[in-house]
Structures are given as C-alpha cells and as structure tokens.
Amino acid sequence: MTRTVGQVRADVEEASRWLAGRVVRTPVLRSPVIDELAGARVLLKAENLQNGGSYKMRGALRAVGRLAMAGHTGVIAQSTGNHAVAVALAARQHGLAATVVLPVDAASTKVDRARAAGARVVFAGTSVEERVAVANGLSDESGHPVVDAYDHPDVIAGQGTASLELIEDAERAGTPLDALVVPVGGGGGVAGACLAAAGSGIEVYGVEPVGCDSLARSLAAGVRVPVTPAPTIADGLRPSCVGELPFAIVWDTLRGVVRVDDEEIAAAFRLILTELKVLAEPSGAAGLAGALRLAPARDRQRTVGVVLTGGNVEEALVARLMAPRSADLAEEGAAA
C-alpha cells in the first residue's frame, strides 16, 4: 500500500512490454447495431479470445513469471474460476506446481480447464472468505506463495495491459477513447484500467451486478464495505468485498460505478453473440451492459471502450440466455 499510483502505472507499461508475445493481443470489435443502441462508438476488447479464455491470463502470467524467476517451485490461487485457470496455465508454462481453490458451485467449464492445465483443484465453500482461508492454509503447509486475484500488484499491472492495448488501438484508429468500461469483481481489472488511463483524460467506469456492489458502496462510504453477494448469472463478479489495493487505486480516480441487473447482462450477452459473433461469459458481457446504461449522453462523436473480460461459459447457460424467460434467469440466479 506504500506504492504510488504513478509507480504502479509504470508497472502496467512494463508488464505490457514483458507480456508482448506471451499473450494474445486480442482484437477490438465494433458493431453498428451496438453503436446505435449506445448512441456512441463502442469499441470492445475481445479478451474472451485470450489464452485461457479471459484477461486473467495477463495478470497470472506476469505474477507467476516473476515468482518463477525468484526461484519458487509452486503457486496457490483462489477464485471463482478464471483467475484459477489462468494461474494453472501460467504455472504450467513456467514448470511450477499449481493448487487452485474453487467454490463448490464453480462452473464445471472452469473446473475442467484448471485440471486440464495440470492444477490440483481443491473445493472450499461458496464464499471468498472460505476460499482465502483454505488457500492461506495450503500456502503455510507447502511454502508456496498465494497469487491473489485482486490484491497483488503484478496481477493488477497485468490486467491493466488489456485496457492499455485498447487505449492504444483506439488512438491508432483515430477514435481515441473518451470513456473506458470494465466489469468489477474484486477490482483488479478496473484498478488496472485506471492506471492505464492515468493522465489521458479518459473516464473510467466500473460495472457491478445489482446486489454485488461492494465497490459502489465502498466509494460512497469512503472505506471498503463488504456485501453478501446476491444471486447473479455473472458468476465472476461475486466477491464479498473489493480488494484493498484496488480500492486504494480507484477511490479517487474512478469516474463512477454502474449497477446492472441480470436482464441487462443477458441482453448484452445476446448482442455480443449475435452482432459480434463471439461468445462472452455473462461476467464479461456486464461491461457492455454498463456501457449501454451510459447511453443517455447520446453523443455519437463519443468513443467508449469496453473490456470483454472473459468467455468461459457453460453450454447450458448459453442455451438459456439465447432463449430467455424470466423464470430461467431467476432459476440460474438462485443456483449461482
């Protein structure tokens, strides 16, 4: 917590150089239909096409790579899925052992991906507190460090490189960003976005599902506020509290937080699939849902960037979201 924002922003730029050639420089997508709905240019960074299926690969590779260079032989991570998958893949690339702690209700797609990457999978409850306790215990037993999904400078720097690339690509295309929208779980991605955008004049917004709004409540209170996460189809956006380091970075740099409900997330999911022809998970689609919430400005000269953070989604959920009924969404939310 002693690192300044300026120092951490330099870390994002350094991470970007280090990750060049190690991660996919994912494409930026655009749809006339989405532009019309938003009343602005909307540029979507397709991190659902990233190695491992999410932008979490960026932070995991950066953090695990540095640990490998420091001589560590194994790593431990906890998450609802994407960070765990990314750490498992990064550990395999560097020849390290990986243990990942997942909730008992983790999506089978993410469990299977972590195991396929060679990780030992441990299940622990449904809350982040339960997973953290187990991960810390495993770390004490093994001596392997925990690669935290949110409160880790290298993870934040790595996540921020997705936003940095989007900013750079928008400038090269002659449509520099006016705003940048990023879904919020524990806050690592949106903190990285704030660092990447520092000094540019770009407004950065976070997006949280209704009832999973620790960041919005924390910003209003001036201190971190935990919540009991409500059911949501966005399984990656359900931590009980925003991370300490992310909150320190965003509290005076974030323009605002947009809350979206499951109906809005589902509508954004369908737009991405039908208009962009790519598959994003609901947690990633939440970013577009938030951007559409910002639409009342209706400035067609305005350019809004959105990070589609991931694409690891269950086939059954895809089917339900493409043929939506209110009862289906309620059932899925209750099961989340």
Tab-separated table of C-alpha atoms in Angstrom:
chain	number	residue	atom	x	y	z
A	1	MET	CA	0.000	0.000	0.000
A	2	THR	CA	3.046	2.271	0.001
A	3	ARG	CA	3.342	2.200	-3.812
A	4	THR	CA	2.150	5.357	-5.550
A	5	VAL	CA	-0.273	5.367	-8.459
A	6	GLY	CA	2.499	6.715	-10.666
A	7	GLN	CA	4.782	3.823	-9.802
A	8	VAL	CA	2.062	1.269	-10.411
A	9	ARG	CA	1.152	2.874	-13.749
A	10	ALA	CA	4.757	2.373	-14.785
A	11	ASP	CA	4.281	-1.262	-13.797
A	12	VAL	CA	1.396	-1.556	-16.281
A	13	GLU	CA	3.614	-0.258	-19.064
A	14	GLU	CA	6.445	-2.566	-18.007
A	15	ALA	CA	4.034	-5.510	-17.805
A	16	SER	CA	2.807	-4.724	-21.307
A	17	ARG	CA	6.337	-4.908	-22.664
A	18	TRP	CA	7.030	-8.147	-20.794
A	19	LEU	CA	3.760	-9.774	-21.907
A	20	ALA	CA	4.274	-8.883	-25.584
A	21	GLY	CA	4.450	-12.208	-27.417
A	22	ARG	CA	3.388	-14.111	-24.309
A	23	VAL	CA	-0.321	-13.268	-24.534
A	24	VAL	CA	-2.639	-12.668	-27.471
A	25	ARG	CA	-3.072	-9.045	-28.493
A	26	THR	CA	-6.802	-9.552	-28.795
A	27	PRO	CA	-8.844	-7.748	-31.446
A	28	VAL	CA	-11.029	-4.699	-30.943
A	29	LEU	CA	-14.550	-5.300	-32.256
A	30	ARG	CA	-17.335	-2.914	-33.266
A	31	SER	CA	-20.964	-3.272	-34.333
A	32	PRO	CA	-23.209	-0.636	-35.973
A	33	VAL	CA	-26.153	-2.055	-34.023
A	34	ILE	CA	-24.358	-1.674	-30.688
A	35	ASP	CA	-23.227	1.842	-31.663
A	36	GLU	CA	-26.832	2.762	-32.401
A	37	LEU	CA	-28.080	1.392	-29.089
A	38	ALA	CA	-25.358	3.218	-27.176
A	39	GLY	CA	-25.588	6.427	-29.185
A	40	ALA	CA	-21.788	6.406	-29.375
A	41	ARG	CA	-18.889	4.490	-30.888
A	42	VAL	CA	-18.354	1.374	-28.802
A	43	LEU	CA	-15.038	-0.445	-29.115
A	44	LEU	CA	-14.972	-3.865	-27.467
A	45	LYS	CA	-11.690	-5.508	-26.474
A	46	ALA	CA	-12.250	-9.230	-27.066
A	47	GLU	CA	-10.391	-10.725	-24.103
A	48	ASN	CA	-12.793	-13.666	-24.327
A	49	LEU	CA	-10.392	-14.744	-27.128
A	50	GLN	CA	-7.360	-14.588	-24.816
A	51	ASN	CA	-5.336	-17.658	-23.851
A	52	GLY	CA	-7.249	-19.391	-21.078
A	53	GLY	CA	-10.439	-17.647	-22.162
A	54	SER	CA	-10.063	-14.447	-20.133
A	55	TYR	CA	-7.918	-11.400	-19.444
A	56	LYS	CA	-6.925	-13.032	-16.158
A	57	MET	CA	-4.152	-14.701	-18.150
A	58	ARG	CA	-2.325	-11.383	-18.289
A	59	GLY	CA	-2.057	-10.854	-14.542
A	60	ALA	CA	-1.403	-14.524	-13.837
A	61	LEU	CA	1.460	-14.757	-16.326
A	62	ARG	CA	3.059	-11.584	-15.006
A	63	ALA	CA	2.813	-12.640	-11.363
A	64	VAL	CA	3.743	-16.303	-11.830
A	65	GLY	CA	6.580	-15.408	-14.185
A	66	ARG	CA	8.170	-13.162	-11.586
A	67	LEU	CA	7.735	-15.809	-8.886
A	68	ALA	CA	9.374	-18.398	-11.114
A	69	MET	CA	12.322	-16.067	-11.697
A	70	ALA	CA	12.585	-15.649	-7.919
A	71	GLY	CA	13.024	-19.424	-7.529
A	72	HIS	CA	9.583	-20.543	-6.348
A	73	THR	CA	8.538	-24.056	-7.364
A	74	GLY	CA	4.793	-23.782	-6.879
A	75	VAL	CA	1.902	-21.360	-6.532
A	76	ILE	CA	-1.571	-21.297	-4.992
A	77	ALA	CA	-4.602	-19.320	-6.112
A	78	GLN	CA	-8.251	-18.971	-5.219
A	79	SER	CA	-11.069	-17.593	-7.354
A	80	THR	CA	-14.481	-18.368	-8.777
A	81	GLY	CA	-12.742	-19.765	-11.848
A	82	ASN	CA	-10.979	-17.595	-14.422
A	83	HIS	CA	-8.062	-16.485	-12.239
A	84	ALA	CA	-7.550	-20.070	-11.105
A	85	VAL	CA	-7.483	-21.289	-14.716
A	86	ALA	CA	-5.032	-18.549	-15.661
A	87	VAL	CA	-2.693	-19.285	-12.754
A	88	ALA	CA	-2.777	-23.005	-13.600
A	89	LEU	CA	-1.847	-22.270	-17.219
A	90	ALA	CA	0.866	-19.800	-16.221
A	91	ALA	CA	2.322	-22.276	-13.729
A	92	ARG	CA	2.441	-24.988	-16.388
A	93	GLN	CA	4.279	-22.651	-18.760
A	94	HIS	CA	6.903	-21.941	-16.108
A	95	GLY	CA	7.187	-25.507	-14.808
A	96	LEU	CA	5.653	-24.752	-11.403
A	97	ALA	CA	3.155	-26.810	-9.439
A	98	ALA	CA	-0.261	-25.188	-9.018
A	99	THR	CA	-3.039	-25.675	-6.497
A	100	VAL	CA	-6.266	-23.763	-7.058
A	101	VAL	CA	-9.106	-23.316	-4.589
A	102	LEU	CA	-12.561	-23.036	-6.137
A	103	PRO	CA	-16.071	-22.718	-4.669
A	104	VAL	CA	-18.137	-25.887	-4.508
A	105	ASP	CA	-20.527	-24.367	-7.040
A	106	ALA	CA	-17.814	-23.381	-9.545
A	107	ALA	CA	-18.780	-23.695	-13.198
A	108	SER	CA	-17.719	-27.111	-14.474
A	109	THR	CA	-16.149	-25.478	-17.536
A	110	LYS	CA	-13.704	-23.610	-15.313
A	111	VAL	CA	-13.008	-26.629	-13.106
A	112	ASP	CA	-12.233	-28.730	-16.160
A	113	ARG	CA	-9.951	-26.060	-17.617
A	114	ALA	CA	-7.960	-25.788	-14.373
A	115	ARG	CA	-7.494	-29.556	-14.185
A	116	ALA	CA	-6.571	-29.777	-17.866
A	117	ALA	CA	-3.816	-27.250	-17.180
A	118	GLY	CA	-2.389	-29.618	-14.575
A	119	ALA	CA	-3.572	-27.905	-11.407
A	120	ARG	CA	-4.652	-29.651	-8.239
A	121	VAL	CA	-8.206	-28.461	-7.577
A	122	VAL	CA	-9.471	-28.005	-4.013
A	123	PHE	CA	-13.074	-27.020	-3.292
A	124	ALA	CA	-13.970	-24.741	-0.374
A	125	GLY	CA	-17.458	-23.448	0.431
A	126	THR	CA	-19.129	-20.709	-1.568
A	127	SER	CA	-17.651	-17.515	-0.097
A	128	VAL	CA	-14.364	-15.782	-0.810
A	129	GLU	CA	-13.541	-15.889	2.904
A	130	GLU	CA	-13.710	-19.684	2.898
A	131	ARG	CA	-11.507	-19.928	-0.178
A	132	VAL	CA	-8.947	-17.467	1.194
A	133	ALA	CA	-8.696	-19.373	4.467
A	134	VAL	CA	-8.069	-22.649	2.652
A	135	ALA	CA	-5.584	-21.070	0.223
A	136	ASN	CA	-3.628	-19.487	3.077
A	137	GLY	CA	-3.567	-22.803	4.946
A	138	LEU	CA	-2.243	-24.607	1.883
A	139	SER	CA	0.391	-21.911	1.496
A	140	ASP	CA	1.501	-22.341	5.113
A	141	GLU	CA	1.781	-26.109	4.616
A	142	SER	CA	3.629	-26.034	1.303
A	143	GLY	CA	5.577	-22.787	1.427
A	144	HIS	CA	4.171	-21.875	-1.983
A	145	PRO	CA	3.020	-18.247	-2.326
A	146	VAL	CA	-0.594	-17.267	-2.966
A	147	VAL	CA	-1.184	-15.355	-6.183
A	148	ASP	CA	-4.102	-13.211	-5.076
A	149	ALA	CA	-6.740	-12.461	-7.695
A	150	TYR	CA	-7.110	-8.814	-6.629
A	151	ASP	CA	-4.589	-7.653	-4.024
A	152	HIS	CA	-1.422	-8.323	-5.981
A	153	PRO	CA	0.496	-5.525	-7.773
A	154	ASP	CA	1.666	-7.798	-10.599
A	155	VAL	CA	-1.847	-9.118	-11.179
A	156	ILE	CA	-3.263	-5.589	-11.326
A	157	ALA	CA	-0.498	-4.479	-13.675
A	158	GLY	CA	-1.085	-7.472	-15.931
A	159	GLN	CA	-4.856	-6.969	-16.012
A	160	GLY	CA	-4.285	-3.312	-16.828
A	161	THR	CA	-2.465	-4.220	-20.043
A	162	ALA	CA	-5.790	-5.165	-21.672
A	163	SER	CA	-7.045	-1.622	-21.119
A	164	LEU	CA	-3.709	-0.173	-22.210
A	165	GLU	CA	-3.895	-2.074	-25.512
A	166	LEU	CA	-7.466	-0.886	-26.068
A	167	ILE	CA	-6.427	2.716	-25.452
A	168	GLU	CA	-3.503	2.361	-27.861
A	169	ASP	CA	-5.550	0.662	-30.590
A	170	ALA	CA	-8.312	3.270	-30.353
A	171	GLU	CA	-5.747	6.054	-30.774
A	172	ARG	CA	-4.174	4.341	-33.786
A	173	ALA	CA	-7.611	4.020	-35.396
A	174	GLY	CA	-8.240	7.745	-34.997
A	175	THR	CA	-11.018	7.207	-32.446
A	176	PRO	CA	-9.375	7.868	-29.054
A	177	LEU	CA	-11.384	6.766	-26.061
A	178	ASP	CA	-13.484	9.187	-24.077
A	179	ALA	CA	-14.566	6.508	-21.601
A	180	LEU	CA	-13.466	3.031	-20.582
A	181	VAL	CA	-15.838	0.491	-19.005
A	182	VAL	CA	-14.659	-2.600	-17.097
A	183	PRO	CA	-16.629	-5.219	-15.108
A	184	VAL	CA	-15.782	-5.349	-11.397
A	185	GLY	CA	-15.292	-8.414	-9.249
A	186	GLY	CA	-12.554	-7.832	-6.696
A	187	GLY	CA	-11.436	-4.721	-8.557
A	188	GLY	CA	-8.091	-5.763	-10.044
A	189	GLY	CA	-9.174	-5.190	-13.633
A	190	VAL	CA	-10.768	-1.803	-13.070
A	191	ALA	CA	-7.783	-0.718	-10.957
A	192	GLY	CA	-5.504	-1.691	-13.817
A	193	ALA	CA	-7.741	0.270	-16.186
A	194	CYS	CA	-7.478	3.379	-14.004
A	195	LEU	CA	-3.693	3.088	-14.052
A	196	ALA	CA	-3.576	2.527	-17.809
A	197	ALA	CA	-5.773	5.604	-18.363
A	198	ALA	CA	-3.986	7.848	-15.860
A	199	GLY	CA	-3.211	11.273	-17.301
A	200	SER	CA	-5.173	10.632	-20.505
A	201	GLY	CA	-8.466	12.309	-19.588
A	202	ILE	CA	-10.325	9.041	-20.224
A	203	GLU	CA	-13.242	8.493	-17.838
A	204	VAL	CA	-13.104	5.015	-16.291
A	205	TYR	CA	-16.282	3.307	-15.083
A	206	GLY	CA	-16.737	0.058	-13.208
A	207	VAL	CA	-19.744	-2.228	-13.650
A	208	GLU	CA	-21.207	-4.383	-10.877
A	209	PRO	CA	-24.270	-6.639	-10.778
A	210	VAL	CA	-27.099	-5.391	-8.600
A	211	GLY	CA	-26.556	-6.713	-5.082
A	212	CYS	CA	-22.862	-7.454	-5.721
A	213	ASP	CA	-21.874	-3.814	-5.439
A	214	SER	CA	-19.108	-3.682	-2.844
A	215	LEU	CA	-17.126	-1.152	-4.876
A	216	ALA	CA	-20.049	1.238	-5.362
A	217	ARG	CA	-20.896	1.098	-1.657
A	218	SER	CA	-17.240	1.452	-0.675
A	219	LEU	CA	-16.776	4.549	-2.819
A	220	ALA	CA	-19.879	6.097	-1.270
A	221	ALA	CA	-18.671	5.326	2.260
A	222	GLY	CA	-15.005	6.167	1.744
A	223	VAL	CA	-13.966	2.806	3.199
A	224	ARG	CA	-14.243	-0.755	1.932
A	225	VAL	CA	-17.729	-2.132	2.552
A	226	PRO	CA	-18.348	-5.895	2.349
A	227	VAL	CA	-21.625	-7.235	0.973
A	228	THR	CA	-23.407	-10.554	0.935
A	229	PRO	CA	-23.366	-11.168	-2.827
A	230	ALA	CA	-26.808	-11.503	-4.382
A	231	PRO	CA	-27.541	-14.266	-6.902
A	232	THR	CA	-26.428	-13.346	-10.423
A	233	ILE	CA	-25.647	-15.032	-13.712
A	234	ALA	CA	-22.310	-13.160	-13.662
A	235	ASP	CA	-20.513	-15.732	-11.512
A	236	GLY	CA	-17.142	-13.978	-11.801
A	237	LEU	CA	-18.449	-10.746	-10.240
A	238	ARG	CA	-19.458	-12.042	-6.809
A	239	PRO	CA	-16.690	-11.277	-4.294
A	240	SER	CA	-17.903	-10.100	-0.920
A	241	CYS	CA	-15.555	-7.108	-0.831
A	242	VAL	CA	-13.423	-5.106	-3.230
A	243	GLY	CA	-9.706	-5.687	-2.750
A	244	GLU	CA	-7.650	-3.368	-0.556
A	245	LEU	CA	-5.077	-2.390	-3.190
A	246	PRO	CA	-7.637	-1.953	-5.992
A	247	PHE	CA	-9.735	0.277	-3.742
A	248	ALA	CA	-6.702	2.416	-2.874
A	249	ILE	CA	-6.054	2.897	-6.599
A	250	VAL	CA	-9.598	3.635	-7.778
A	251	TRP	CA	-11.175	5.596	-4.948
A	252	ASP	CA	-10.155	8.985	-6.323
A	253	THR	CA	-9.617	8.053	-9.992
A	254	LEU	CA	-12.735	6.099	-10.979
A	255	ARG	CA	-15.474	8.235	-12.587
A	256	GLY	CA	-18.281	6.019	-11.313
A	257	VAL	CA	-19.813	2.575	-10.939
A	258	VAL	CA	-22.784	1.378	-12.977
A	259	ARG	CA	-25.063	-1.271	-11.477
A	260	VAL	CA	-26.713	-3.700	-13.916
A	261	ASP	CA	-29.241	-6.479	-13.366
A	262	ASP	CA	-29.337	-9.964	-14.856
A	263	GLU	CA	-31.802	-8.973	-17.570
A	264	GLU	CA	-29.413	-6.276	-18.784
A	265	ILE	CA	-26.444	-8.653	-18.633
A	266	ALA	CA	-28.387	-11.300	-20.589
A	267	ALA	CA	-29.363	-8.743	-23.247
A	268	ALA	CA	-25.723	-7.673	-23.602
A	269	PHE	CA	-24.659	-11.324	-23.837
A	270	ARG	CA	-27.051	-11.853	-26.748
A	271	LEU	CA	-25.872	-8.683	-28.505
A	272	ILE	CA	-22.257	-9.805	-28.306
A	273	LEU	CA	-23.058	-13.243	-29.680
A	274	THR	CA	-25.412	-12.142	-32.451
A	275	GLU	CA	-23.756	-8.889	-33.529
A	276	LEU	CA	-20.068	-9.530	-32.883
A	277	LYS	CA	-20.219	-13.302	-33.475
A	278	VAL	CA	-18.134	-14.099	-30.391
A	279	LEU	CA	-19.014	-15.786	-27.116
A	280	ALA	CA	-18.540	-13.859	-23.873
A	281	GLU	CA	-19.450	-15.094	-20.428
A	282	PRO	CA	-22.051	-13.044	-18.519
A	283	SER	CA	-19.333	-11.523	-16.316
A	284	GLY	CA	-17.654	-10.174	-19.460
A	285	ALA	CA	-20.936	-9.095	-21.030
A	286	ALA	CA	-21.646	-6.993	-17.933
A	287	GLY	CA	-19.200	-4.427	-19.296
A	288	LEU	CA	-21.339	-3.855	-22.380
A	289	ALA	CA	-24.473	-3.758	-20.220
A	290	GLY	CA	-22.846	-0.967	-18.239
A	291	ALA	CA	-21.818	0.910	-21.373
A	292	LEU	CA	-25.405	0.792	-22.624
A	293	ARG	CA	-26.526	2.209	-19.276
A	294	LEU	CA	-24.293	5.208	-20.001
A	295	ALA	CA	-26.116	5.711	-23.329
A	296	PRO	CA	-28.287	8.714	-22.291
A	297	ALA	CA	-25.428	11.034	-23.247
A	298	ARG	CA	-26.207	10.097	-26.891
A	299	ASP	CA	-23.029	11.716	-28.223
A	300	ARG	CA	-22.200	9.985	-31.497
A	301	GLN	CA	-18.746	11.531	-31.516
A	302	ARG	CA	-18.007	9.932	-28.157
A	303	THR	CA	-15.953	6.715	-28.114
A	304	VAL	CA	-16.495	4.212	-25.324
A	305	GLY	CA	-14.153	1.282	-24.786
A	306	VAL	CA	-15.373	-1.914	-23.157
A	307	VAL	CA	-13.218	-4.809	-21.955
A	308	LEU	CA	-14.964	-8.140	-22.630
A	309	THR	CA	-13.126	-9.815	-19.794
A	310	GLY	CA	-13.826	-13.495	-20.478
A	311	GLY	CA	-15.586	-16.185	-22.450
A	312	ASN	CA	-15.650	-19.273	-20.221
A	313	VAL	CA	-19.354	-20.069	-20.013
A	314	GLU	CA	-21.397	-23.229	-19.563
A	315	GLU	CA	-23.145	-24.574	-22.658
A	316	ALA	CA	-26.402	-24.946	-20.745
A	317	LEU	CA	-26.300	-21.292	-19.692
A	318	VAL	CA	-25.673	-20.202	-23.277
A	319	ALA	CA	-28.792	-22.101	-24.329
A	320	ARG	CA	-30.885	-20.498	-21.580
A	321	LEU	CA	-29.664	-16.991	-22.334
A	322	MET	CA	-30.323	-17.346	-26.047
A	323	ALA	CA	-33.921	-18.394	-25.351
A	324	PRO	CA	-34.566	-16.261	-22.258
A	325	ARG	CA	-37.538	-16.407	-19.983
A	326	SER	CA	-37.767	-14.621	-16.673
A	327	ALA	CA	-38.175	-17.919	-14.844
A	328	ASP	CA	-34.984	-19.261	-16.403
A	329	LEU	CA	-32.969	-16.254	-15.307
A	330	ALA	CA	-34.391	-16.417	-11.807
A	331	GLU	CA	-33.562	-20.129	-11.612
A	332	GLU	CA	-29.988	-19.544	-12.823
A	333	GLY	CA	-29.509	-16.697	-10.375
A	334	ALA	CA	-30.722	-18.859	-7.488
A	335	ALA	CA	-28.221	-21.556	-8.471
A	336	ALA	CA	-25.285	-19.133	-8.829
